Coordinates of C-alpha atoms in Angstrom, one line a residue:
M1 CA -172.6 90.9 126.5
G2 CA -175.2 89.6 128.8
V3 CA -175.2 86.5 131.0
Q4 CA -173.3 83.7 129.6
R5 CA -175.5 80.5 129.2
R6 CA -174.2 77.0 130.4
K7 CA -174.3 73.5 128.8
I8 CA -176.0 70.3 130.1
G9 CA -175.2 67.8 127.3
D10 CA -175.6 69.7 123.9
R11 CA -178.0 71.9 125.3
E12 CA -177.6 75.6 126.8
V13 CA -179.6 77.0 129.6
Y14 CA -179.6 80.2 131.8
P15 CA -176.7 79.6 134.5
V16 CA -179.2 79.7 137.4
G17 CA -182.1 77.2 137.5
L18 CA -185.1 76.8 139.5
G19 CA -185.1 73.8 142.2
C20 CA -189.0 72.8 142.3
M21 CA -189.0 71.0 145.8
N22 CA -190.3 73.4 148.6
I23 CA -193.2 74.6 146.4
C24 CA -194.8 71.2 147.5
H25 CA -193.1 69.9 150.7
A26 CA -189.8 70.0 152.8
Y27 CA -189.6 73.4 154.4
G28 CA -193.3 73.8 155.6
P29 CA -196.8 73.6 154.2
P30 CA -197.2 73.5 150.4
L31 CA -197.8 76.8 148.4
P32 CA -201.6 76.9 147.8
E33 CA -202.1 75.6 144.1
D34 CA -202.8 78.8 142.6
E35 CA -199.5 80.4 144.0
A36 CA -197.4 77.8 143.1
K37 CA -198.6 77.9 139.4
A38 CA -198.2 81.8 139.5
L39 CA -194.5 81.1 140.6
L40 CA -193.8 78.9 138.1
T41 CA -195.3 81.1 135.4
R42 CA -193.2 83.9 136.6
S43 CA -190.2 81.8 136.6
L44 CA -190.3 81.3 132.8
D45 CA -191.4 85.2 132.3
L46 CA -188.2 86.3 134.2
G47 CA -186.1 84.1 132.1
Y48 CA -185.5 80.8 134.1
D49 CA -185.3 78.1 131.6
F50 CA -184.1 75.0 133.4
L51 CA -186.7 73.7 136.0
D52 CA -185.5 70.8 138.3
T53 CA -188.1 68.5 140.1
A54 CA -188.4 64.8 141.0
T55 CA -190.8 62.0 141.6
I56 CA -190.7 62.6 145.6
Y57 CA -191.5 66.2 145.8
G58 CA -194.9 66.1 147.1
V59 CA -195.2 62.8 146.2
G60 CA -195.6 63.4 142.5
R61 CA -197.5 67.0 143.0
S62 CA -194.3 69.0 142.1
E63 CA -194.3 67.2 138.7
E64 CA -198.0 67.7 138.2
L65 CA -198.0 71.2 138.9
I66 CA -195.3 71.8 136.2
G67 CA -197.1 70.0 133.9
E68 CA -200.7 71.8 134.7
A69 CA -199.2 75.4 135.0
L70 CA -196.3 75.0 132.0
G71 CA -197.5 72.2 129.7
H72 CA -198.6 74.5 127.4
R73 CA -195.2 76.3 127.3
R74 CA -193.0 73.1 127.3
Q75 CA -190.7 74.4 124.4
E76 CA -189.4 77.3 126.8
Y77 CA -187.7 75.3 129.4
F78 CA -185.2 72.5 130.0
L79 CA -186.9 69.9 132.1
A80 CA -185.3 67.7 134.7
S81 CA -186.6 65.1 137.2
K82 CA -185.6 62.3 139.1
C83 CA -186.5 58.7 139.8
V84 CA -185.4 55.8 142.4
L85 CA -186.4 57.9 145.4
D86 CA -190.0 57.3 146.2
V87 CA -192.9 57.2 148.6
R88 CA -194.8 53.8 149.0
D89 CA -197.4 53.1 151.5
G90 CA -196.1 56.4 153.5
E91 CA -192.5 55.3 153.5
R92 CA -189.3 56.4 151.7
V93 CA -188.0 53.7 149.4
L94 CA -184.9 53.3 146.9
D95 CA -185.8 51.2 144.0
G96 CA -183.0 51.4 141.4
R97 CA -184.2 48.3 139.4
P98 CA -184.6 49.0 135.6
E99 CA -188.4 48.2 135.4
A100 CA -189.1 50.4 138.4
I101 CA -186.9 53.3 136.7
K102 CA -188.9 52.7 133.5
A103 CA -192.2 52.7 135.4
A104 CA -191.5 55.9 137.3
C105 CA -190.5 57.5 134.0
E106 CA -193.9 56.5 132.4
A107 CA -195.7 58.1 135.5
S108 CA -193.4 61.1 135.5
L109 CA -194.1 62.0 131.7
K110 CA -197.9 61.8 132.2
R111 CA -197.7 64.1 135.4
L112 CA -195.5 66.5 133.4
K113 CA -197.6 66.5 130.5
T114 CA -194.9 65.8 128.1
D115 CA -193.5 63.2 125.9
V116 CA -189.8 63.9 126.6
I117 CA -188.0 64.7 129.9
D118 CA -185.0 66.4 129.1
L119 CA -182.6 65.4 132.0
Y120 CA -183.7 62.2 134.1
Y121 CA -181.6 61.4 137.3
L122 CA -180.8 58.8 139.7
H123 CA -181.9 60.7 142.8
R124 CA -180.0 58.4 145.0
P125 CA -178.0 55.1 144.5
D126 CA -179.8 52.2 145.4
P127 CA -177.6 49.8 147.5
N128 CA -179.1 46.6 146.2
V129 CA -178.9 47.5 142.4
P130 CA -175.5 48.0 140.7
I131 CA -175.1 51.5 139.2
E132 CA -174.5 50.0 135.8
D133 CA -177.9 48.1 135.6
S134 CA -179.6 51.5 136.8
V135 CA -177.8 53.6 134.3
G136 CA -178.5 51.0 131.6
A137 CA -182.3 51.5 132.3
L138 CA -181.8 55.4 131.7
A139 CA -179.7 54.5 128.4
D140 CA -182.7 52.5 127.3
L141 CA -185.0 55.4 127.9
V142 CA -182.6 57.6 125.8
S143 CA -182.8 55.2 123.1
E144 CA -186.4 55.0 123.2
G145 CA -186.8 59.0 123.2
K146 CA -188.4 59.2 126.4
I147 CA -185.5 61.4 128.1
R148 CA -182.6 63.3 126.4
F149 CA -179.7 63.1 128.7
A150 CA -179.0 60.8 131.8
G151 CA -177.9 62.2 135.3
L152 CA -177.0 61.1 138.9
S153 CA -177.6 63.0 142.4
E154 CA -176.0 62.7 145.6
M155 CA -173.2 60.3 144.2
G156 CA -169.5 60.2 144.6
A157 CA -167.0 60.0 142.0
E158 CA -166.7 56.4 141.7
D159 CA -170.2 56.0 141.1
L160 CA -169.9 58.5 138.4
R161 CA -167.3 57.0 136.7
R162 CA -168.9 53.5 136.8
G163 CA -172.2 55.2 135.7
A164 CA -170.4 57.1 132.7
A165 CA -168.7 53.8 131.7
V166 CA -172.2 52.4 130.8
H167 CA -173.9 55.7 129.2
P168 CA -172.6 59.4 129.1
I169 CA -173.8 61.4 132.3
A170 CA -174.8 64.8 131.3
A171 CA -175.1 65.8 135.0
M172 CA -174.4 65.1 138.5
Q173 CA -176.7 67.0 140.9
S174 CA -174.9 67.6 144.4
E175 CA -175.4 69.7 147.4
Y176 CA -172.8 72.6 146.9
S177 CA -172.6 75.7 148.5
L178 CA -170.4 78.0 150.8
W179 CA -171.9 75.9 153.6
V180 CA -171.3 72.6 151.7
R181 CA -168.2 72.1 150.1
N182 CA -168.2 68.3 149.7
P183 CA -168.1 67.9 145.8
E184 CA -164.6 69.6 145.9
I185 CA -163.2 66.4 147.4
A186 CA -163.5 64.4 144.0
V187 CA -166.9 65.1 142.3
M188 CA -166.0 68.3 140.6
Q189 CA -163.1 66.8 139.1
A190 CA -164.7 63.8 137.9
C191 CA -167.0 65.9 136.2
E192 CA -164.7 68.2 134.7
E193 CA -163.1 64.8 133.1
L194 CA -166.2 63.4 132.0
G195 CA -167.8 66.4 130.4
T196 CA -170.8 66.5 133.2
A197 CA -172.3 69.4 134.6
L198 CA -172.4 69.9 138.3
V199 CA -175.9 70.8 139.2
A200 CA -175.7 72.5 142.6
F201 CA -178.5 72.0 144.8
S202 CA -179.2 74.2 148.0
P203 CA -176.8 76.9 146.8
V204 CA -178.1 79.3 149.5
G205 CA -177.6 76.6 152.4
R206 CA -181.3 75.9 152.6
G207 CA -181.8 79.3 153.6
F208 CA -179.1 79.8 156.0
L209 CA -177.1 81.9 153.4
A210 CA -179.5 84.4 153.2
D211 CA -180.2 87.9 155.0
P212 CA -181.9 87.3 157.4
P213 CA -180.8 83.8 157.5
A214 CA -183.4 81.1 158.0
D215 CA -184.0 81.1 161.8
P216 CA -185.2 77.4 163.0
A217 CA -187.2 79.2 165.9
N218 CA -189.5 80.3 163.0
F219 CA -189.9 77.0 161.2
H220 CA -193.2 75.5 160.6
E221 CA -193.9 72.3 162.4
T222 CA -193.6 70.4 159.1
D223 CA -190.2 71.9 158.1
M224 CA -187.8 68.8 157.8
R225 CA -184.8 70.9 158.2
V226 CA -184.2 70.6 162.0
R227 CA -185.1 66.8 161.7
A228 CA -183.1 66.0 158.5
F229 CA -180.2 68.6 158.7
P230 CA -178.5 68.8 161.8
R231 CA -176.7 72.3 161.5
F232 CA -180.2 73.8 161.8
R233 CA -180.7 72.1 165.4
P234 CA -180.1 74.2 168.4
E235 CA -176.9 72.6 169.6
Y236 CA -175.4 73.4 166.3
Y237 CA -177.2 76.4 164.5
S238 CA -175.6 79.2 166.7
G239 CA -172.1 78.0 166.1
N240 CA -172.7 78.5 162.3
L241 CA -174.3 82.2 162.8
P242 CA -170.6 83.9 162.9
L243 CA -169.8 82.7 159.5
L244 CA -172.4 85.0 158.0
A245 CA -170.7 88.0 159.1
E246 CA -168.1 87.8 156.3
A247 CA -170.8 86.8 153.8
K248 CA -172.7 90.2 154.9
A249 CA -169.6 92.4 154.4
M250 CA -168.7 90.7 151.2
A251 CA -172.5 91.2 149.7
E252 CA -172.3 94.8 150.5
E253 CA -168.9 95.0 148.8
A254 CA -170.1 93.2 145.7
G255 CA -173.5 95.2 145.7
C256 CA -175.6 92.3 146.0
S257 CA -177.7 90.4 148.5
V258 CA -176.2 87.4 150.9
A259 CA -178.4 85.0 148.8
Q260 CA -176.9 86.3 145.4
L261 CA -173.5 86.3 146.8
A262 CA -173.9 82.6 147.4
I263 CA -175.3 81.8 144.2
A264 CA -172.6 83.6 142.4
W265 CA -169.9 81.8 144.3
T266 CA -171.1 78.7 143.1
L267 CA -171.1 80.2 139.3
A268 CA -167.5 81.2 140.0
K269 CA -166.4 77.7 140.7
G270 CA -166.5 76.8 137.1
P271 CA -168.4 77.1 133.6
N272 CA -169.8 73.7 134.2
V273 CA -171.4 74.4 137.5
L274 CA -175.4 75.3 137.4
P275 CA -177.0 76.3 140.7
I276 CA -180.7 75.7 141.2
P277 CA -182.0 77.6 144.1
G278 CA -185.6 77.1 145.2
T279 CA -188.1 79.4 146.7
T280 CA -191.6 80.1 147.4
N281 CA -191.2 83.9 147.3
L282 CA -191.7 85.8 144.1
K283 CA -189.1 88.2 145.4
H284 CA -186.7 86.0 146.1
L285 CA -187.5 84.2 142.5
E286 CA -186.2 87.3 140.8
E287 CA -183.4 88.0 143.1
N288 CA -182.0 84.8 142.6
H289 CA -182.2 84.7 138.9
R290 CA -180.5 88.2 138.9
A291 CA -177.4 86.4 140.8
A292 CA -176.4 85.4 137.6
E293 CA -175.4 89.0 136.7
V294 CA -173.1 89.2 139.9
T295 CA -169.5 88.8 139.0
L296 CA -166.8 88.2 141.8
T297 CA -163.3 88.9 141.6
P298 CA -161.0 85.9 142.2
E299 CA -160.0 87.7 145.2
Q300 CA -163.5 87.7 146.5
V301 CA -164.1 84.0 145.8
A302 CA -160.6 83.2 147.5
R303 CA -161.8 85.1 150.6
L304 CA -164.9 83.4 150.8
D305 CA -163.4 80.1 150.2
A306 CA -161.1 80.5 153.1
H307 CA -163.9 82.3 155.6
F308 CA -166.3 79.1 154.8
A309 CA -163.5 76.6 154.9
P310 CA -165.4 73.1 155.1
E311 CA -164.0 72.4 158.7
R312 CA -165.6 75.7 160.0
A313 CA -169.2 74.6 159.6
V314 CA -170.7 73.4 162.8
G315 CA -172.5 70.1 162.8
P316 CA -173.1 67.3 160.3
R317 CA -174.6 68.0 156.9
Y318 CA -177.1 65.3 157.0
N319 CA -178.6 63.1 159.9
R320 CA -177.5 59.5 159.8
I321 CA -180.5 58.4 158.0
G322 CA -179.9 60.7 155.4
Q323 CA -176.0 60.4 155.2
A324 CA -176.7 56.6 154.5
T325 CA -178.4 57.0 151.3
V326 CA -175.7 59.0 149.7
T327 CA -172.3 58.1 148.4
T328 CA -170.9 61.9 148.2
E329 CA -167.3 61.9 149.6
M330 CA -166.8 62.9 153.3
Y331 CA -164.2 65.0 154.7
D332 CA -162.1 63.3 157.1
F333 CA -163.2 65.5 159.9
E334 CA -166.9 64.7 159.2
K335 CA -165.9 60.9 159.4
A336 CA -164.2 61.3 162.7
N337 CA -167.2 63.2 164.1
G338 CA -169.7 60.7 162.6

C-alpha cells in the first residue's frame, strides 16, 4: 500500500517533511555550502517533497541555498517559508505590518528563485499588529499569486481562529514532540475544526529524542540550545534523561531508532499532523524519511503518552525571551513554575 500522503490545503505531500533551519544556524556552525546543497539534493532524491524554511534561518541563507540547489527542480517539492521574525542591524525583530510582510515575501521569492511560495507563515505574532491585519496581508499575497496558502507559527488557538476568520489557514506550525505536548491543550482541536494541518517542528526534541541523545557537553559554542532552551542546561538536562529509557525500549520493540519512534509518534497523533525534522547528517536524513514507514499500535502510543506526560519534562520549554514571543498555550504547571 505504501506510505499515505497528507494534505496541506488541497496539496498532498509525503508525511515527513524537511526542516531547513539547522543547515545554516542554530545548532552550531552552518554546513559548508557544498554539503548543504548535497543534503538538499539528496532529500528530493529520497522522496522528501515538503521543505520548510524561513527568512530568519541563516538570515536568508537557508532560502538562498534552496533556490541555488533546487531551483531547477522547483516542481518536485512543496515549499514553505516564513516572515515577521527577522534580523535587522544584528537584532531580532518582529514586524507583522502588512507592508513589511509583502516586502519580506518579495525578498524571499528572489532568494528562493521561484515565482510562488506554496505555504507562507507568520513566523511569530507581532504584539503591535492585530493578527487580522497580518493575515490580511497573506490573503493579498494569495490573491496576487505570490503564495498559495497562508500559515501561522507558534500561536495559540485564539490567534488561529481570529486569523482563520480573515482567510483560511492551511497550516499551523508548532513545536510538538513526546517532549513538548503543548499543542494538545487547544491548538490541535482548533486545527481539526478548521481543516488546518499541524506542522510539527522539532519532533525529535531538538536532538534529545535520539540515540544517543544530544549531549550539551558536546555542543559547539555557537549552539543556541543551552542559551534558548533551558531543558538542555545542566540543572535540568540530567533530570530529563530517565525519560529516554522507555523510548529506547519502545524503539527496540517497534524495530526502529529512537528518532524514528519520536517521528512515528507524531504521525500517529492524527492524519493532519506533519512532522518536519531537520538534520545536517545524510544518514539521519534517510532515517527520518523512513520513519513514515513505522507504524505504532494504539497501545504503544498510549504508553508513550503516559510515559512522556507533559509534567514529567524537567525545565521550561523556552527561556523568558523566547516564551514572550509565542502565544502557544501553556500548561498550568508551566505557568506556576514560570
